[in-house]
mmCIF file of C-alpha atoms in Angstrom:
data_model
loop_
_atom_site.group_PDB
_atom_site.id
_atom_site.type_symbol
_atom_site.label_atom_id
_atom_site.label_comp_id
_atom_site.label_asym_id
_atom_site.label_seq_id
_atom_site.Cartn_x
_atom_site.Cartn_y
_atom_site.Cartn_z
ATOM 1 C CA MET A 156 157.016 201.174 173.905
ATOM 2 C CA ALA A 157 156.304 199.911 169.991
ATOM 3 C CA HIS A 158 160.160 199.072 168.980
ATOM 4 C CA ARG A 159 160.733 203.176 167.372
ATOM 5 C CA VAL A 160 163.342 203.674 164.352
ATOM 6 C CA LEU A 161 164.051 207.296 163.688
ATOM 7 C CA ILE A 162 164.912 208.349 160.816
ATOM 8 C CA ILE A 163 166.195 212.022 160.530
ATOM 9 C CA THR A 164 166.169 213.842 156.682
ATOM 10 C CA GLY A 165 165.334 216.923 155.287
ATOM 11 C CA ASP A 166 164.435 218.515 151.893
ATOM 12 C CA ALA A 167 166.614 217.480 148.776
ATOM 13 C CA ALA A 168 166.823 213.762 150.609
ATOM 14 C CA GLU A 169 167.244 211.556 147.967
ATOM 15 C CA SER A 170 163.447 210.238 147.638
ATOM 16 C CA LEU A 171 164.133 205.847 147.245
ATOM 17 C CA GLU A 172 167.147 206.489 150.359
ATOM 18 C CA VAL A 173 164.083 207.653 152.703
ATOM 19 C CA LEU A 174 161.150 205.939 151.684
ATOM 20 C CA TYR A 175 162.412 202.660 151.280
ATOM 21 C CA PRO A 176 163.944 201.771 154.485
ATOM 22 C CA TYR A 177 161.060 203.330 155.425
ATOM 23 C CA GLN A 178 158.676 201.329 154.349
ATOM 24 C CA ARG A 179 161.134 198.209 154.492
ATOM 25 C CA LEU A 180 161.290 198.834 158.569
ATOM 26 C CA ARG A 181 157.405 199.257 159.059
ATOM 27 C CA GLU A 182 157.939 195.565 156.930
ATOM 28 C CA GLU A 183 159.986 194.146 159.675
ATOM 29 C CA GLY A 184 157.030 195.493 162.423
ATOM 30 C CA TYR A 185 159.043 199.221 163.486
ATOM 31 C CA ASP A 186 157.707 201.635 163.714
ATOM 32 C CA VAL A 187 158.528 204.638 161.705
ATOM 33 C CA HIS A 188 159.498 208.131 161.998
ATOM 34 C CA ILE A 189 160.871 210.486 160.539
ATOM 35 C CA ALA A 190 162.515 213.456 161.955
ATOM 36 C CA ALA A 191 163.390 217.073 160.351
ATOM 37 C CA PRO A 192 164.014 220.694 161.548
ATOM 38 C CA SER A 193 160.581 221.727 161.268
ATOM 39 C CA ARG A 194 157.068 219.464 160.932
ATOM 40 C CA LYS A 195 156.261 220.547 157.429
ATOM 41 C CA LYS A 196 156.215 218.565 154.282
ATOM 42 C CA LEU A 197 159.248 217.193 152.441
ATOM 43 C CA GLN A 198 160.367 217.961 149.661
ATOM 44 C CA PHE A 199 162.554 214.994 148.364
ATOM 45 C CA VAL A 200 164.497 214.579 145.543
ATOM 46 C CA VAL A 201 165.248 211.635 142.495
ATOM 47 C CA HIS A 202 169.062 211.360 141.901
ATOM 48 C CA ASP A 203 169.871 209.324 138.768
ATOM 49 C CA PHE A 204 173.047 208.154 136.821
ATOM 50 C CA VAL A 205 172.879 209.631 133.066
ATOM 51 C CA ASP A 206 175.468 208.014 131.052
ATOM 52 C CA GLY A 207 177.758 211.077 129.790
ATOM 53 C CA PHE A 208 177.469 212.591 133.338
ATOM 54 C CA ASP A 209 180.222 212.714 135.180
ATOM 55 C CA THR A 210 177.811 212.038 138.709
ATOM 56 C CA PHE A 211 174.513 212.049 139.649
ATOM 57 C CA THR A 212 171.554 214.410 138.341
ATOM 58 C CA GLU A 213 169.508 215.507 140.364
ATOM 59 C CA LYS A 214 165.101 215.997 139.584
ATOM 60 C CA PRO A 215 161.743 216.721 141.788
ATOM 61 C CA GLY A 216 160.815 213.797 144.011
ATOM 62 C CA TYR A 217 158.350 212.681 146.357
ATOM 63 C CA THR A 218 156.756 214.816 148.914
ATOM 64 C CA TRP A 219 156.420 213.083 152.731
ATOM 65 C CA PRO A 220 155.607 214.791 156.358
ATOM 66 C CA ALA A 221 158.117 214.828 158.551
ATOM 67 C CA ASP A 222 156.550 213.287 161.726
ATOM 68 C CA PHE A 223 158.444 215.310 163.859
ATOM 69 C CA ALA A 224 161.234 218.008 164.140
ATOM 70 C CA PHE A 225 164.460 217.488 165.347
ATOM 71 C CA VAL A 226 164.049 219.470 168.481
ATOM 72 C CA GLU A 227 161.181 216.947 169.842
ATOM 73 C CA VAL A 228 163.163 214.114 169.166
ATOM 74 C CA ARG A 229 164.294 211.954 172.217
ATOM 75 C CA PRO A 230 166.075 209.850 170.979
ATOM 76 C CA GLU A 231 165.437 207.510 173.574
ATOM 77 C CA ASN A 232 162.502 206.664 172.890
ATOM 78 C CA TYR A 233 163.986 204.845 169.677
ATOM 79 C CA VAL A 234 166.337 201.948 169.052
ATOM 80 C CA ALA A 235 167.635 202.508 165.860
ATOM 81 C CA LEU A 236 168.694 205.827 163.311
ATOM 82 C CA VAL A 237 168.530 205.741 159.650
ATOM 83 C CA VAL A 238 170.833 208.920 158.044
ATOM 84 C CA PRO A 239 169.335 208.580 153.810
ATOM 85 C CA GLY A 240 171.425 210.836 151.898
ATOM 86 C CA GLY A 241 170.799 213.279 149.525
ATOM 87 C CA ARG A 242 171.440 216.861 149.640
ATOM 88 C CA ALA A 243 169.900 217.078 153.280
ATOM 89 C CA PRO A 244 172.827 215.774 154.252
ATOM 90 C CA GLU A 245 175.481 218.715 153.560
ATOM 91 C CA TYR A 246 173.166 221.433 155.760
ATOM 92 C CA ILE A 247 171.288 219.155 158.711
ATOM 93 C CA ARG A 248 175.119 218.273 159.848
ATOM 94 C CA ASN A 249 175.777 221.635 161.030
ATOM 95 C CA ASN A 250 172.555 221.608 163.281
ATOM 96 C CA PRO A 251 173.600 220.745 167.282
ATOM 97 C CA VAL A 252 170.590 219.492 167.676
ATOM 98 C CA VAL A 253 171.293 216.415 164.867
ATOM 99 C CA GLN A 254 174.732 216.557 166.277
ATOM 100 C CA ARG A 255 173.449 215.556 170.197
ATOM 101 C CA LEU A 256 170.855 212.253 168.585
ATOM 102 C CA VAL A 257 173.431 210.961 166.246
ATOM 103 C CA ARG A 258 175.808 210.842 169.290
ATOM 104 C CA HIS A 259 173.276 209.565 171.664
ATOM 105 C CA PHE A 260 172.966 206.300 169.439
ATOM 106 C CA PHE A 261 176.934 205.175 168.576
ATOM 107 C CA GLU A 262 177.279 206.283 172.360
ATOM 108 C CA ASN A 263 174.692 203.803 173.277
ATOM 109 C CA ASP A 264 175.972 201.896 170.677
ATOM 110 C CA LYS A 265 172.163 201.439 169.380
ATOM 111 C CA PRO A 266 172.161 200.088 165.856
ATOM 112 C CA VAL A 267 172.819 202.881 163.233
ATOM 113 C CA ALA A 268 172.289 203.154 158.712
ATOM 114 C CA HIS A 269 173.898 205.790 156.764
ATOM 115 C CA LEU A 270 174.091 205.530 152.925
ATOM 116 C CA CYS A 271 175.175 207.815 150.224
ATOM 117 C CA HIS A 272 175.751 211.308 151.985
ATOM 118 C CA GLY A 273 174.504 210.265 155.760
ATOM 119 C CA PRO A 274 177.789 209.903 156.909
ATOM 120 C CA LEU A 275 178.810 213.255 156.492
ATOM 121 C CA ILE A 276 176.318 213.942 159.473
ATOM 122 C CA ALA A 277 178.245 211.462 161.240
ATOM 123 C CA ALA A 278 181.183 213.312 160.502
ATOM 124 C CA ALA A 279 180.122 215.732 161.623
ATOM 125 C CA ALA A 280 179.278 214.886 165.401
ATOM 126 C CA GLY A 281 182.053 213.189 165.588
ATOM 127 C CA VAL A 282 181.515 209.569 165.914
ATOM 128 C CA LEU A 283 183.288 208.003 162.574
ATOM 129 C CA ASP A 284 186.651 208.088 164.426
ATOM 130 C CA GLY A 285 188.502 204.443 163.720
ATOM 131 C CA ARG A 286 185.142 203.652 162.647
ATOM 132 C CA ARG A 287 185.012 201.116 158.680
ATOM 133 C CA THR A 288 181.908 202.930 156.768
ATOM 134 C CA SER A 289 180.678 202.994 152.912
ATOM 135 C CA ALA A 290 179.113 206.082 151.274
ATOM 136 C CA TYR A 291 179.406 207.395 148.181
ATOM 137 C CA PRO A 292 182.468 207.515 146.549
ATOM 138 C CA ALA A 293 182.755 211.613 146.217
ATOM 139 C CA ILE A 294 182.892 212.289 149.938
ATOM 140 C CA ALA A 295 185.842 209.289 150.960
ATOM 141 C CA PRO A 296 187.981 212.370 151.507
ATOM 142 C CA ASP A 297 185.276 213.191 153.756
ATOM 143 C CA VAL A 298 185.299 210.085 156.002
ATOM 144 C CA ARG A 299 188.939 210.303 156.293
ATOM 145 C CA ALA A 300 189.511 214.207 157.621
ATOM 146 C CA ALA A 301 186.605 212.219 160.381
ATOM 147 C CA GLY A 302 188.996 209.837 161.296
ATOM 148 C CA GLY A 303 187.128 206.449 159.402
ATOM 149 C CA THR A 304 188.034 204.457 156.839
ATOM 150 C CA PHE A 305 186.258 204.707 154.200
ATOM 151 C CA VAL A 306 185.532 200.970 152.083
ATOM 152 C CA ASP A 307 183.870 201.394 148.739
ATOM 153 C CA GLY A 308 180.912 198.578 149.537
ATOM 154 C CA GLU A 309 177.617 198.203 148.995
ATOM 155 C CA ALA A 310 176.624 196.713 152.500
ATOM 156 C CA VAL A 311 179.849 197.298 155.409
ATOM 157 C CA VAL A 312 178.735 196.407 158.964
ATOM 158 C CA ASP A 313 181.180 198.036 161.532
ATOM 159 C CA GLY A 314 179.527 196.102 164.302
ATOM 160 C CA THR A 315 176.275 198.557 164.902
ATOM 161 C CA LEU A 316 176.998 200.710 161.991
ATOM 162 C CA VAL A 317 175.418 199.240 158.721
ATOM 163 C CA SER A 318 176.864 201.628 155.676
ATOM 164 C CA GLY A 319 176.404 202.079 151.538
ATOM 165 C CA ARG A 320 177.464 203.762 148.855
ATOM 166 C CA THR A 321 173.988 205.289 147.213
ATOM 167 C CA TRP A 322 170.131 203.282 146.214
ATOM 168 C CA VAL A 323 171.738 200.561 144.312
ATOM 169 C CA ASP A 324 173.361 199.054 147.386
ATOM 170 C CA HIS A 325 169.408 199.085 148.561
ATOM 171 C CA PRO A 326 169.072 195.645 149.356
ATOM 172 C CA GLY A 327 172.259 194.415 150.555
ATOM 173 C CA TRP A 328 172.710 197.343 152.860
ATOM 174 C CA MET A 329 169.319 196.975 154.459
ATOM 175 C CA ARG A 330 169.788 193.324 154.888
ATOM 176 C CA GLU A 331 173.182 193.893 156.699
ATOM 177 C CA PHE A 332 171.037 196.264 158.886
ATOM 178 C CA ILE A 333 168.049 194.679 159.860
ATOM 179 C CA GLN A 334 170.422 191.071 160.751
ATOM 180 C CA VAL A 335 172.204 193.799 163.432
ATOM 181 C CA LEU A 336 168.150 195.643 164.560
ATOM 182 C CA ARG A 337 167.171 191.919 165.508
ATOM 183 C CA SER A 338 169.734 190.846 166.668
ATOM 184 C CA LYS A 339 170.050 194.014 169.078
ATOM 185 C CA ALA A 340 166.141 195.681 169.507
ATOM 186 C CA PRO A 341 164.372 192.510 167.547
ATOM 187 C CA VAL A 342 160.425 192.968 167.214
ATOM 188 C CA GLY A 343 157.935 190.124 168.110
#
């Protein structure tokens, strides 16, 4: 069986935070699947940092098809999980199937990479307690409320969990995640 990596997301996910790990992991030889609330073409967004704004701005981004609906995913068929940010985590975190999927990866010590608002899903799944994680700084209170320790860093590694703040952290975040992934589930 090919080494498969699962990305869980939905509409309003940050375009770069889905597509960068999708392409980078494929370059490494992993088979990458995107799961969402349903099989459909997803509408991503672009979050940009603009002078004079207190937070990021949001514009329409790329569209991309979901390979599977969450209910179709068998997590035992995947060696790792990626959870991009954007606004998608705000609503998919409430899905009990998503919470079950995320718990599978944490409970089985499989590599997990989350970024930006992605830790909201781990918080909802109850797996951040005692963990160190980076995130978009505005959700630091959510990380703490879930029992986690917020770290303001570009590539925070806590066991098999690798996290970052935003797409600006992609190089360090993905470099660290690929090292963890290669150690747990090398291709070839």
